[in-house]
CSV table of C-alpha atoms in Angstrom, one decimal:
chain,number,residue,atom,x,y,z
A,10,GLU,CA,0.0,0.0,0.0
A,11,PRO,CA,1.4,3.4,-0.9
A,12,GLU,CA,2.5,5.5,2.0
A,13,VAL,CA,4.1,8.8,2.9
A,14,THR,CA,7.6,8.4,4.2
A,15,GLN,CA,9.4,10.8,6.5
A,16,THR,CA,13.0,11.0,7.6
A,17,PRO,CA,14.5,11.1,10.1
A,18,SER,CA,12.1,9.8,12.6
A,19,HIS,CA,13.8,11.8,15.3
A,20,GLN,CA,16.1,14.8,15.0
A,21,VAL,CA,17.8,16.5,17.9
A,22,THR,CA,19.4,19.9,17.1
A,23,GLN,CA,21.0,22.8,18.9
A,24,MET,CA,19.1,26.0,19.2
A,25,GLY,CA,20.0,28.3,16.3
A,26,GLN,CA,20.9,25.5,13.9
A,27,GLU,CA,19.3,24.7,10.6
A,28,VAL,CA,17.3,21.5,10.1
A,29,ILE,CA,15.8,19.9,7.1
A,30,LEU,CA,13.0,17.5,7.4
A,31,ARG,CA,12.4,15.2,4.5
A,32,CYS,CA,9.3,13.6,3.1
A,33,VAL,CA,8.6,11.3,0.2
A,34,PRO,CA,4.9,11.7,-0.7
A,35,ILE,CA,2.8,9.1,-2.4
A,36,SER,CA,4.0,9.0,-6.0
A,37,ASN,CA,1.0,10.1,-7.9
A,38,HIS,CA,-0.1,12.8,-5.4
A,39,LEU,CA,0.2,16.4,-6.4
A,40,TYR,CA,-0.6,18.4,-3.3
A,41,PHE,CA,1.7,18.4,-0.3
A,42,TYR,CA,1.4,19.6,3.2
A,43,TRP,CA,3.4,20.1,6.4
A,44,TYR,CA,1.7,20.1,9.8
A,45,ARG,CA,3.2,20.1,13.3
A,46,GLN,CA,1.9,18.9,16.6
A,47,ILE,CA,3.4,20.2,19.8
A,48,LEU,CA,3.3,17.5,22.5
A,49,GLY,CA,-0.2,17.3,23.9
A,50,GLN,CA,-1.6,19.8,21.5
A,51,LYS,CA,-3.6,19.6,18.3
A,52,VAL,CA,-2.3,19.2,14.8
A,53,GLU,CA,-1.6,22.6,13.2
A,54,PHE,CA,-1.5,23.4,9.6
A,55,LEU,CA,1.8,24.9,8.4
A,56,VAL,CA,1.9,25.1,4.6
A,57,SER,CA,0.4,23.6,1.5
A,58,PHE,CA,2.4,23.2,-1.8
A,59,TYR,CA,1.3,22.6,-5.3
A,60,ASN,CA,2.9,22.9,-8.7
A,61,ASN,CA,6.2,23.9,-7.1
A,62,GLU,CA,4.9,26.8,-5.1
A,63,ILE,CA,3.3,27.5,-1.8
A,64,SER,CA,-0.5,27.5,-2.1
A,65,GLU,CA,-1.2,28.6,1.5
A,66,LYS,CA,0.6,29.1,4.7
A,67,SER,CA,-0.4,29.7,8.3
A,68,GLU,CA,0.8,32.4,10.6
A,69,ILE,CA,3.2,29.8,12.1
A,70,PHE,CA,5.1,29.5,8.8
A,71,ASP,CA,7.2,32.6,9.1
A,72,ASP,CA,10.5,33.6,7.4
A,73,GLN,CA,12.4,30.9,9.3
A,74,PHE,CA,10.5,28.2,7.4
A,75,SER,CA,10.8,27.2,3.8
A,76,VAL,CA,9.7,24.3,1.7
A,77,GLU,CA,11.1,22.8,-1.4
A,78,ARG,CA,10.5,20.0,-3.8
A,79,PRO,CA,14.1,19.6,-5.0
A,80,ASP,CA,13.4,16.6,-7.3
A,81,GLY,CA,10.4,14.5,-8.4
A,82,SER,CA,10.0,12.6,-5.2
A,83,ASN,CA,11.2,14.6,-2.1
A,84,PHE,CA,9.4,17.4,-0.3
A,85,THR,CA,11.4,19.1,2.4
A,86,LEU,CA,10.7,21.5,5.2
A,87,LYS,CA,13.7,23.7,6.3
A,88,ILE,CA,13.9,25.6,9.5
A,89,ARG,CA,16.7,28.1,9.3
A,90,SER,CA,17.4,28.9,12.9
A,91,THR,CA,15.6,26.6,15.3
A,92,LYS,CA,14.1,27.8,18.5
A,93,LEU,CA,13.2,25.8,21.6
A,94,GLU,CA,9.5,26.3,20.7
A,95,ASP,CA,10.0,24.6,17.3
A,96,SER,CA,10.2,21.3,19.2
A,97,ALA,CA,7.3,19.2,18.0
A,98,MET,CA,6.2,16.3,15.7
A,99,TYR,CA,6.2,17.4,12.1
A,100,PHE,CA,3.9,15.6,9.8
A,101,CYS,CA,4.0,15.6,6.0
A,102,ALA,CA,0.9,14.7,4.1
A,103,SER,CA,-0.2,14.4,0.5
A,104,THR,CA,-3.3,14.3,-1.5
A,105,SER,CA,-4.0,13.3,-5.1
A,106,THR,CA,-6.0,16.4,-6.1
A,107,ALA,CA,-7.6,19.4,-4.6
A,108,LEU,CA,-11.0,18.2,-5.6
A,109,MET,CA,-13.6,16.6,-3.4
A,110,ASN,CA,-13.2,13.0,-2.3
A,111,THR,CA,-9.7,13.7,-1.3
A,112,GLU,CA,-8.3,12.7,2.1
A,113,ALA,CA,-4.8,13.5,3.2
A,114,PHE,CA,-2.5,10.7,3.9
A,115,PHE,CA,0.0,11.4,6.6
A,116,GLY,CA,3.5,10.2,7.2
A,117,GLN,CA,4.6,8.8,10.6
A,118,GLY,CA,6.2,12.1,11.5
A,119,THR,CA,9.6,13.5,12.5
A,120,ARG,CA,10.1,14.3,16.2
A,121,LEU,CA,12.2,17.5,16.3
A,122,THR,CA,13.8,18.3,19.6
A,123,VAL,CA,15.6,21.6,19.9
A,124,VAL,CA,18.0,21.8,22.9
B,1,GLU,CA,-13.0,32.3,11.9
B,2,ASP,CA,-12.9,28.6,10.8
B,3,GLN,CA,-13.0,26.4,13.8
B,4,VAL,CA,-13.3,22.7,14.8
B,5,THR,CA,-14.3,21.6,18.3
B,6,GLN,CA,-14.3,18.1,19.5
B,7,SER,CA,-15.9,16.7,22.6
B,8,PRO,CA,-15.3,15.1,25.0
B,9,GLU,CA,-11.6,15.7,25.4
B,10,ALA,CA,-11.2,12.3,27.0
B,11,LEU,CA,-13.5,9.3,27.3
B,12,ARG,CA,-13.1,6.0,29.2
B,13,LEU,CA,-15.3,3.1,28.2
B,14,GLN,CA,-15.6,-0.4,29.4
B,15,GLU,CA,-15.2,-3.0,26.7
B,16,GLY,CA,-18.5,-3.4,24.9
B,17,GLU,CA,-19.9,0.0,26.1
B,18,SER,CA,-21.0,1.9,23.0
B,19,SER,CA,-20.6,5.7,22.8
B,20,SER,CA,-20.3,8.7,20.5
B,21,LEU,CA,-17.6,11.3,19.9
B,22,ASN,CA,-18.7,14.7,18.7
B,23,CYS,CA,-17.0,17.1,16.2
B,24,SER,CA,-18.7,20.5,15.7
B,25,TYR,CA,-17.4,22.9,13.0
B,26,THR,CA,-17.8,26.4,11.7
B,27,VAL,CA,-16.2,26.9,8.3
B,28,SER,CA,-16.9,29.1,5.4
B,29,GLY,CA,-16.4,26.6,2.6
B,30,LEU,CA,-16.5,23.0,3.7
B,31,ARG,CA,-15.0,20.6,1.3
B,32,GLY,CA,-15.1,17.5,3.4
B,33,LEU,CA,-14.9,16.3,7.0
B,34,PHE,CA,-12.4,13.7,7.9
B,35,TRP,CA,-12.0,11.4,10.9
B,36,TYR,CA,-8.5,10.1,11.7
B,37,ARG,CA,-7.2,7.8,14.4
B,38,GLN,CA,-3.9,8.7,16.0
B,39,ASP,CA,-1.9,6.4,18.2
B,40,PRO,CA,0.8,7.9,20.5
B,41,GLY,CA,3.9,9.0,18.6
B,42,LYS,CA,2.3,8.2,15.2
B,43,GLY,CA,0.9,10.1,12.3
B,44,PRO,CA,-2.9,10.3,11.9
B,45,GLU,CA,-4.4,7.3,10.2
B,46,PHE,CA,-7.3,8.0,7.8
B,47,LEU,CA,-10.7,6.5,8.8
B,48,PHE,CA,-13.6,8.3,7.0
B,49,THR,CA,-14.5,11.1,4.7
B,50,LEU,CA,-17.9,12.7,4.8
B,51,TYR,CA,-19.1,15.4,2.4
B,52,SER,CA,-22.8,16.1,2.8
B,53,ALA,CA,-25.3,16.3,5.5
B,54,GLY,CA,-27.0,13.0,6.1
B,55,GLU,CA,-24.1,11.0,4.9
B,56,GLU,CA,-23.0,8.0,6.9
B,57,LYS,CA,-19.9,5.8,6.6
B,58,GLU,CA,-19.2,2.5,8.5
B,59,LYS,CA,-16.1,0.5,9.2
B,60,GLU,CA,-16.1,-2.4,11.6
B,61,ARG,CA,-17.2,-1.0,15.0
B,62,LEU,CA,-17.1,2.6,13.8
B,63,LYS,CA,-19.8,4.7,12.1
B,64,ALA,CA,-19.4,8.3,11.2
B,65,THR,CA,-22.4,10.7,10.5
B,66,LEU,CA,-22.6,14.3,9.3
B,67,THR,CA,-25.0,17.1,9.8
B,68,LYS,CA,-24.7,20.7,8.7
B,69,LYS,CA,-23.0,21.7,11.9
B,70,GLU,CA,-21.4,18.6,13.4
B,71,SER,CA,-20.3,15.0,12.9
B,72,PHE,CA,-20.5,12.1,15.2
B,73,LEU,CA,-18.2,9.1,15.4
B,74,HIS,CA,-20.2,6.2,16.9
B,75,ILE,CA,-18.3,3.3,18.5
B,76,THR,CA,-20.3,0.2,18.9
B,77,ALA,CA,-19.1,-2.4,21.4
B,78,PRO,CA,-15.5,-1.1,21.6
B,79,LYS,CA,-12.5,-3.2,22.3
B,80,PRO,CA,-9.3,-2.2,24.0
B,81,GLU,CA,-7.5,-2.0,20.7
B,82,ASP,CA,-9.8,0.9,19.8
B,83,SER,CA,-8.0,3.0,22.4
B,84,ALA,CA,-6.5,6.0,20.6
B,85,THR,CA,-7.0,9.6,20.0
B,86,TYR,CA,-9.7,10.3,17.4
B,87,LEU,CA,-9.2,13.4,15.3
B,88,CYS,CA,-11.7,15.3,13.3
B,89,ALA,CA,-10.5,17.6,10.5
B,90,VAL,CA,-12.4,19.7,8.0
B,91,ARG,CA,-11.1,20.7,4.6
B,92,ALA,CA,-12.1,24.2,3.8
B,93,ILE,CA,-11.6,26.6,0.9
B,94,THR,CA,-10.9,30.2,1.6
B,95,SER,CA,-9.9,32.7,-1.1
B,96,GLY,CA,-9.5,29.9,-3.6
B,97,THR,CA,-7.0,27.8,-1.5
B,98,TYR,CA,-7.5,24.7,0.5
B,99,LYS,CA,-6.4,23.9,4.0
B,100,TYR,CA,-7.2,21.3,6.7
B,101,ILE,CA,-8.3,22.4,10.2
B,102,PHE,CA,-8.0,19.9,13.0
B,103,GLY,CA,-9.8,19.6,16.2
B,104,THR,CA,-8.0,18.9,19.5
B,105,GLY,CA,-9.1,15.3,19.4
B,106,THR,CA,-10.8,12.9,21.8
B,107,ARG,CA,-8.6,10.5,23.8
B,108,LEU,CA,-10.4,7.2,24.0
B,109,LYS,CA,-9.5,4.6,26.5
B,110,VAL,CA,-11.3,1.2,26.4
B,111,LEU,CA,-10.9,-0.9,29.4
B,112,ALA,CA,-10.9,-4.7,29.3
C-alpha cells in the first residue's frame, strides 16, 4: 500500500541550527502539506504546496521556514534557525487532487527536539 | 474564523460499552470532513471522509455521520484496541485555496 515516508524519525538539534525534514509523498499525489503537533496539543497546519509553489501558509510559517521539492520525489521543510518552541512532531501529508473525495495521507512524523 | 471543536476531550469506556464522539465545526467553505485515528507518537491514520449532511460511513465498529454543523463518530461495542486519539478535521476553501483544520481530538481509552 502506498505511504508517505518521512526521515529522520527523530532529530535533535541545537538552538539556532538549521534543520531539514524530509518527506517522500505518495508517488501520484500532487498536493503536499506540512503540519506540526506540539506535544499534547492539536495538529496545526503549516503550509500547502502545489505545482512547485506555496498554495497557502499559516501564521506559524514565518520567514524561518521554507519548503522545497528539489526533485520529483522529495518534499522538504527547512527551519533556518531553530528555537526551543520549534520542538514538535512534524507531519508531512499528501493528496492526489484538490477536488472533493480527497483525504490527506500522513507520514509517521519527525520528532524534532531543539535543545 | 474557521473552527473545529471536539468533545469530550477524553473518554473512558468499558469494553462493549458503546458511545459517540462529537465534532462540531464552523467553516466558510466546507470541502469534506475527515476522521482520523492517532496512536501515540504516530501520524494520523485515515478513517472516513464525509461530504454532505445525512451521509454515513461505517467501518467495523465505527460509524461516522454528518449534519450541517457537526459530525459524530459512533463506536459500537468497543474493544481495548480501539483505544487511541480520534481526530476530526475539515477541509475548507478560503480565497481559492484549501487547508485542513484539525480539532484537538478525543482521547479514547477502552478498558478490558
